[in-house]
Coordinates of C-alpha atoms in Angstrom, one line a residue:
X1188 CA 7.4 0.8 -53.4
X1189 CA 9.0 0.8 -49.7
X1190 CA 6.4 0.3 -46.9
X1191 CA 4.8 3.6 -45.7
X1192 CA 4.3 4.7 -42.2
X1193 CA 1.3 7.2 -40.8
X1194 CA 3.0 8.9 -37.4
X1195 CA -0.4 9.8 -35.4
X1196 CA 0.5 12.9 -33.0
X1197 CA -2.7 13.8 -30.7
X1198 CA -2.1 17.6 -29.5
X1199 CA -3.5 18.9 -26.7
X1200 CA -2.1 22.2 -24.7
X1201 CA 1.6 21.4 -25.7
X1202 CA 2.4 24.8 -27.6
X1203 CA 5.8 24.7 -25.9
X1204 CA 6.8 21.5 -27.1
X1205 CA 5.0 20.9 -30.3
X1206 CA 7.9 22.1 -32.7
X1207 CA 10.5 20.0 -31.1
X1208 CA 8.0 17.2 -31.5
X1209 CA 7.6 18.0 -35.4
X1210 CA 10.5 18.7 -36.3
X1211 CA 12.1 15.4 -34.9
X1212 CA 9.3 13.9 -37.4
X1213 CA 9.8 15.9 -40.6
X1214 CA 13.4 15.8 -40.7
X1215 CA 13.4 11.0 -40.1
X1216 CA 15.8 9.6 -42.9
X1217 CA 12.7 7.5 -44.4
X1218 CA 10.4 9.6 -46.0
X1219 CA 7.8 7.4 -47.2
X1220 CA 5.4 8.6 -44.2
X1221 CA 2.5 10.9 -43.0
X1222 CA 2.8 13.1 -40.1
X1223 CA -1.4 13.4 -39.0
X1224 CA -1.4 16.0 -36.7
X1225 CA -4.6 15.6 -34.4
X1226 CA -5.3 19.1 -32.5
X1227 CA -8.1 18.3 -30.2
X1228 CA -9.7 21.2 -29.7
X1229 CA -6.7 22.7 -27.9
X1230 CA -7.1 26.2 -26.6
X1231 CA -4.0 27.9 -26.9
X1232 CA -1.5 28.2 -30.5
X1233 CA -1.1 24.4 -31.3
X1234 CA -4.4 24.8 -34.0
X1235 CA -2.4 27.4 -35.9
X1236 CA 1.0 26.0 -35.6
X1237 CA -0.7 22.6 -37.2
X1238 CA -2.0 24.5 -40.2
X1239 CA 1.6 26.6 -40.2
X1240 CA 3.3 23.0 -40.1
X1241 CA 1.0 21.9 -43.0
X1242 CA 2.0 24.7 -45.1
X1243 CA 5.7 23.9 -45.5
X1244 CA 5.2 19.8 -45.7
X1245 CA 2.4 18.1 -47.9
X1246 CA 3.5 14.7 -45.9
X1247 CA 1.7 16.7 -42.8
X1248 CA -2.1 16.4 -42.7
X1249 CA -3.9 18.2 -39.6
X1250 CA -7.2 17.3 -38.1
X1251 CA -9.2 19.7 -35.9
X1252 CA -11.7 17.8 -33.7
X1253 CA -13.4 18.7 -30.4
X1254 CA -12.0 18.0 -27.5
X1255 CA -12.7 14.3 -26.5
X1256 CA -9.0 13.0 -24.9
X1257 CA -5.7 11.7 -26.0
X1258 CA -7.6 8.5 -26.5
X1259 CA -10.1 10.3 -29.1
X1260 CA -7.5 11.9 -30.7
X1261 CA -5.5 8.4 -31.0
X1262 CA -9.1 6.9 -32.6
X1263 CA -9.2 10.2 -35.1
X1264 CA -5.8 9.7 -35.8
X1265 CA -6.0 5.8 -36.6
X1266 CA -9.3 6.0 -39.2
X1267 CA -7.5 8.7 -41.2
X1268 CA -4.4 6.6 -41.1
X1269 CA -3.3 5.1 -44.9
X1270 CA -0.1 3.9 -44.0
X1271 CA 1.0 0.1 -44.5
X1272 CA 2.6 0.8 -40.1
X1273 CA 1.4 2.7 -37.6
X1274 CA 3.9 5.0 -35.2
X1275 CA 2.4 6.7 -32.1
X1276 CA 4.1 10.2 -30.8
X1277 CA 2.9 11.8 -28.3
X1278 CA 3.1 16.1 -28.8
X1279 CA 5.4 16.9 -26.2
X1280 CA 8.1 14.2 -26.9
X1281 CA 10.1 13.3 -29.8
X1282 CA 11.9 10.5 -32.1
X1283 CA 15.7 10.1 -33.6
X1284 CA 16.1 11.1 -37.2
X1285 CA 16.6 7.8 -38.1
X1286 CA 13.7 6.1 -36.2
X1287 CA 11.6 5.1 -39.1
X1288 CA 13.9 4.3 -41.4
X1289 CA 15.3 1.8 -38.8
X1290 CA 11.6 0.6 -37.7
X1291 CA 11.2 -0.3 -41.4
X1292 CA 14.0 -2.1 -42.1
X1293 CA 13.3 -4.6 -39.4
X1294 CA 9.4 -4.7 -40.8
X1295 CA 10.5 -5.6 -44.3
X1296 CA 12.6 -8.5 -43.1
X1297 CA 10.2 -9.4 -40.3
X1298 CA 7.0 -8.5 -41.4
X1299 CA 6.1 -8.6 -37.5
X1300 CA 2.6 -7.2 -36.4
X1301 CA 4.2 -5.3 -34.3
X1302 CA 8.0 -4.2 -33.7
X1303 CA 8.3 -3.2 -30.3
X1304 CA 11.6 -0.7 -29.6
X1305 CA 13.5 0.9 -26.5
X1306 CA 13.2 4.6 -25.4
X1307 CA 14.9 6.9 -22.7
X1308 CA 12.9 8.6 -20.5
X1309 CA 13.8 12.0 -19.9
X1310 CA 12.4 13.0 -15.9
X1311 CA 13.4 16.2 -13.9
X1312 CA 15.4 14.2 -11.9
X1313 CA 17.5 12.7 -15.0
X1314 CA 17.3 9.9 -17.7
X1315 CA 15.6 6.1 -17.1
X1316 CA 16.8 3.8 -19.8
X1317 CA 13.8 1.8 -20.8
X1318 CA 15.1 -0.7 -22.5
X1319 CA 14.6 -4.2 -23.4
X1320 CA 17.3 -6.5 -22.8
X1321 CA 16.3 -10.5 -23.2
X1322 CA 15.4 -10.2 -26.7
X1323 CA 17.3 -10.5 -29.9
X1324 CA 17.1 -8.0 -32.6
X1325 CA 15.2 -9.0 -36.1
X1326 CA 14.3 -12.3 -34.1
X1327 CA 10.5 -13.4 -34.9
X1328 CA 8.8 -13.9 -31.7
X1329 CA 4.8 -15.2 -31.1
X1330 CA 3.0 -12.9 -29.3
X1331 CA 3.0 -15.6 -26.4
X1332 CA 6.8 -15.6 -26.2
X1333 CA 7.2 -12.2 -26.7
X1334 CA 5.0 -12.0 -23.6
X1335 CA 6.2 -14.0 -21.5
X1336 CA 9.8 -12.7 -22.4
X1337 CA 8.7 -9.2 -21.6
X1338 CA 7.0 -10.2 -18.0
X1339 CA 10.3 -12.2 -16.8
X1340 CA 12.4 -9.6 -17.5
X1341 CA 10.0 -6.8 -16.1
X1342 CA 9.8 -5.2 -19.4
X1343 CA 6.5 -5.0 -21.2
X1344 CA 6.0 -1.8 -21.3
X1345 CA 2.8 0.2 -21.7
X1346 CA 3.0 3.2 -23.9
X1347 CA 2.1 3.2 -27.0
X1348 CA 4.6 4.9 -28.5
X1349 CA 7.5 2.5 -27.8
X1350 CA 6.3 0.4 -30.8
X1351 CA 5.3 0.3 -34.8
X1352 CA 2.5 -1.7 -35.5
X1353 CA 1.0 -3.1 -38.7
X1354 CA -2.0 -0.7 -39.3
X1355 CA -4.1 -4.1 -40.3
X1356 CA -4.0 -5.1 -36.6
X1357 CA -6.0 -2.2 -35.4
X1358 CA -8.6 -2.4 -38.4
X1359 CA -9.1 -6.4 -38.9
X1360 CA -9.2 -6.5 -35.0
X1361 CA -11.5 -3.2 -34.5
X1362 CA -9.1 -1.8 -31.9
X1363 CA -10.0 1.5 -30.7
X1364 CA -8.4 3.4 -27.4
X1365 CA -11.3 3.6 -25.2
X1366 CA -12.4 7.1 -24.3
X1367 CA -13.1 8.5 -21.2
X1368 CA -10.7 7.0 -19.3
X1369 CA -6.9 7.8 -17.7
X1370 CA -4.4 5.6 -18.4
X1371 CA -5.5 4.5 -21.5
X1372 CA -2.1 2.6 -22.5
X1373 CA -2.7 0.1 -20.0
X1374 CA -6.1 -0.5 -21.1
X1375 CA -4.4 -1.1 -24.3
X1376 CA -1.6 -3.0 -23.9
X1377 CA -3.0 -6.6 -23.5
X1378 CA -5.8 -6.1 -26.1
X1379 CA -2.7 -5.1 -29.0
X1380 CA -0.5 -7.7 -27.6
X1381 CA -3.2 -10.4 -27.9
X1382 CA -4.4 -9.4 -31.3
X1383 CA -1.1 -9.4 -32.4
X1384 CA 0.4 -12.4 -34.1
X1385 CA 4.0 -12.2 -34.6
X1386 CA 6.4 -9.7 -32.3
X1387 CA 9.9 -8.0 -33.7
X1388 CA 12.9 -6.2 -31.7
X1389 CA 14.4 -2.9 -32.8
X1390 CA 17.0 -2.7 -30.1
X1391 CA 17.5 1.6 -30.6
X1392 CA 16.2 3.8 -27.9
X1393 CA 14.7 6.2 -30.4
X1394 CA 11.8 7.4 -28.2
X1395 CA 12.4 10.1 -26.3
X1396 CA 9.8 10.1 -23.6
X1397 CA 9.4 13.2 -21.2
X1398 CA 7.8 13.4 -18.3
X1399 CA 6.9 16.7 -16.7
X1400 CA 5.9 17.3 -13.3
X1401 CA 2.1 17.8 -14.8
X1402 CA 1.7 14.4 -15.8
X1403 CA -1.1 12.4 -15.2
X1404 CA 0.3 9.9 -12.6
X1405 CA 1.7 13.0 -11.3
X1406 CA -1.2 15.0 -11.0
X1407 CA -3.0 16.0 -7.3
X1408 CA -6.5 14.3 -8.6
X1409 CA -5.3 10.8 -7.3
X1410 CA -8.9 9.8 -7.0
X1411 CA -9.6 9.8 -10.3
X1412 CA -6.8 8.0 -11.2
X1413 CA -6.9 5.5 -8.9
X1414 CA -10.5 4.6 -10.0
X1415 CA -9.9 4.5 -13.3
X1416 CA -6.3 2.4 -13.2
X1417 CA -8.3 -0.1 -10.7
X1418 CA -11.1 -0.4 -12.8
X1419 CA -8.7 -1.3 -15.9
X1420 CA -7.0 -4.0 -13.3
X1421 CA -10.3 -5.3 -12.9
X1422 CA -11.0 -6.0 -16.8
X1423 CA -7.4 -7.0 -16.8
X1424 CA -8.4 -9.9 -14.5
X1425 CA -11.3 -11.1 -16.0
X1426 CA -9.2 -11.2 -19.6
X1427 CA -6.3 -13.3 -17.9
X1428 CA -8.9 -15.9 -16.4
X1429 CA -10.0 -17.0 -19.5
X1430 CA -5.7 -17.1 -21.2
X1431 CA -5.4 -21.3 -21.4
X1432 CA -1.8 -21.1 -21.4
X1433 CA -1.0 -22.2 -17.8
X1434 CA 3.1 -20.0 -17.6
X1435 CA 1.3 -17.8 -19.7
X1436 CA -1.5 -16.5 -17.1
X1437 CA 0.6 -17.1 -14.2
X1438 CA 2.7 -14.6 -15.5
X1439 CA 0.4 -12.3 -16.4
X1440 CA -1.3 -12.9 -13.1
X1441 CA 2.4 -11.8 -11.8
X1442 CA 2.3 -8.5 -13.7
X1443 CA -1.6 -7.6 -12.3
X1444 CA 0.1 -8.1 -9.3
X1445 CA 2.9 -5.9 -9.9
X1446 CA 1.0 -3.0 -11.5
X1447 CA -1.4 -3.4 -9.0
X1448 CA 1.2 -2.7 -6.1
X1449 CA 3.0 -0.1 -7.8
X1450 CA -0.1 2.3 -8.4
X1451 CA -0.9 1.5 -4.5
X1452 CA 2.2 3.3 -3.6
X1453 CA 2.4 6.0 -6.8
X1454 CA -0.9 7.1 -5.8
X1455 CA -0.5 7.0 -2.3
X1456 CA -3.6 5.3 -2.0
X1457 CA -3.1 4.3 2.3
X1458 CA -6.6 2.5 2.1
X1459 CA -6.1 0.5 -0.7
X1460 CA -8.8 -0.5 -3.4
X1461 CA -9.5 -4.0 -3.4
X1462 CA -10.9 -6.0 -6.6
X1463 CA -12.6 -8.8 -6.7
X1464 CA -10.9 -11.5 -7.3
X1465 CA -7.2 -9.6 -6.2
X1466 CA -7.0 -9.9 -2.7
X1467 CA -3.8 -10.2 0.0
X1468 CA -3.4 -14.2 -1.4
X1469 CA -3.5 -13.6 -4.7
X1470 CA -1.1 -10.5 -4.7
X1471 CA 1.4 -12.8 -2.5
X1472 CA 0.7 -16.3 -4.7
X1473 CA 1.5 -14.1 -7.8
X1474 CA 4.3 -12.6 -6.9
X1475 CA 7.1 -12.5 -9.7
X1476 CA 9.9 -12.8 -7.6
X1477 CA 10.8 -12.9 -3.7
X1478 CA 10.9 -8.8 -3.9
X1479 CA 7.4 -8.7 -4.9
X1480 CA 6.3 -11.3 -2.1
X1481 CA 7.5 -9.1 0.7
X1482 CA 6.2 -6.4 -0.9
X1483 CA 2.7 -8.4 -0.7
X1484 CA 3.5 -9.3 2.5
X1485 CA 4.1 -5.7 3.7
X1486 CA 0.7 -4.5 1.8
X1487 CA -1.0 -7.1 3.7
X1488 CA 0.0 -6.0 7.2
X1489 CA -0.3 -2.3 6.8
X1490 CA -1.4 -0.1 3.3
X1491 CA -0.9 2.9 4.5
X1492 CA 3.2 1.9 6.0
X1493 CA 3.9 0.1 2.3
X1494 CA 2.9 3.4 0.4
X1495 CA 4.8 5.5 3.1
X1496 CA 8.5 3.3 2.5

């Protein structure tokens, strides 16, 4: 029998959007899968539209939990899992029809850890093609390379939902999203990565990722957000000084730096946040390319004029 798939979908406030989300999931190609709705305790219709979706497909199983955040959900989601891969959709975006079927014939032939794919981000102000373009579809690739491909080419990206993962990674590794916390992807991202093995390409954009204008990093309560993304660039740090792979930390040094510098300016955070250990020097030493040293260099003279260009 053909590999099965459990697609997690944590719901949350998304009545709007939920059937486009479902309905891009009931209808894939491959149909060895199950669709485990997670409604976290959301207060408008998405409870009963689960139990209505559950009614017209057995693969569809809904969980009602209270609400504890997308992370929660995620956990909720992953213990009730009993699928051979997992797939992460997020309520108020979608997949192509063909997404799994696709995912699973590059697992069968790869049997990667984790199969990492391209999406298109759809944004009020049009479409972002996240894609990945330095690596070869089907090829096997260590975690390490895959890595340090995915740095170089400024392309490791940090949803979740841009990949299918072997559900044995998550339990032999106990990996849980940790709750409480914004930006939970990026808390993720190196953890998975690490605990990962083997890496495989899919080169479709079948995730359709949509951003609305109420998203987190576009929310007004930038002080949360910057203390929770600094605080995950903190543990971030103290994970990449113990990496024994010289390229390999330098270029995830590079990336802290990066990330670090782009929330700066997304937030519009003029006084900066400084972390041990990530001052002016290391932002500047660090720095992927010459782009990112003046950007370092800019930082350094004045936060407040580098989040204001």
């Amino acid at each position: 029998m053909k590999s099965s798939i459990s697609i997690i979908v944590p719901i949350y406030n998304v009545e709007d959007y939920l059937d486009r989300c479902v309905k891009s999931l009931i209808a894939q190609t491959y149909e060895n899968i199950e669709i485990i709705l997670v409604d976290d305790g959301s207060p408008d219709g998405c409870p009963q539209k689960c139990d209505d979706w559950s009614a017209k497909d057995d693969r569809i199983i809904v969980i009602h939990k209270e609400n504890g955040g997308l992370s929660d959900a995620r956990n909720a989601g992953i213990k009730g899992a009993k699928g051979d891969y997992l797939l992460f959709v997020d309520s108020d975006d979608y997949i192509e029809l063909d997404s799994c079927e696709k995912f699973i014939t590059i697992a069968e032939k790869t049997q990667a850890d984790i199969i990492v794919g391209n999406a298109l981000q759809e944004t009020p102000r049009g479409l972002v093609h996240m894609d990945r373009t330095n690596l070869e579809e089907g090829c096997i690739y260590s975690n390490v390379d895959f890595i340090k491909l995915a740095i170089r080419a400024r392309e490791w990206y940090a949803p979740a939902c841009f990949s299918l993962y072997k559900r044995t990674i998550y339990k032999e590794k106990h990996l849980e999203y940790r709750k409480g916390i914004l930006h939970e992807d990026m808390e993720m991202l190196p953890r998975v990565f690490f605990a990962a093995q083997t890496v495989s390409f899919l080169n479709e954009e079948f995730y359709h990722y949509v951003t609305r204008e109420d998203s987190i990093m576009g929310s007004a309560n930038r002080q949360k957000n910057g203390k929770h993304i600094m605080k995950i660039y903190a543990e971030w740090k103290s994970l990449f000084d113990r990496v024994q792979d010289t390229e390999l930390k330098r270029l995830l040094y590079g990336y802290l730096a990066k990330c670090y510098l782009h929330s700066i300016r997304e937030l519009q955070m003029t006084d900066g946040i400084r972390i041990e250990g990530i001052d002016n020097k290391f932002i500047f030493k660090y720095g992927l390319d010459n782009k990112e040293r003046i950007k370092a260099v800019l930082f350094a003279f004045s936060p407040r004029i580098y989040t204001k260009l």
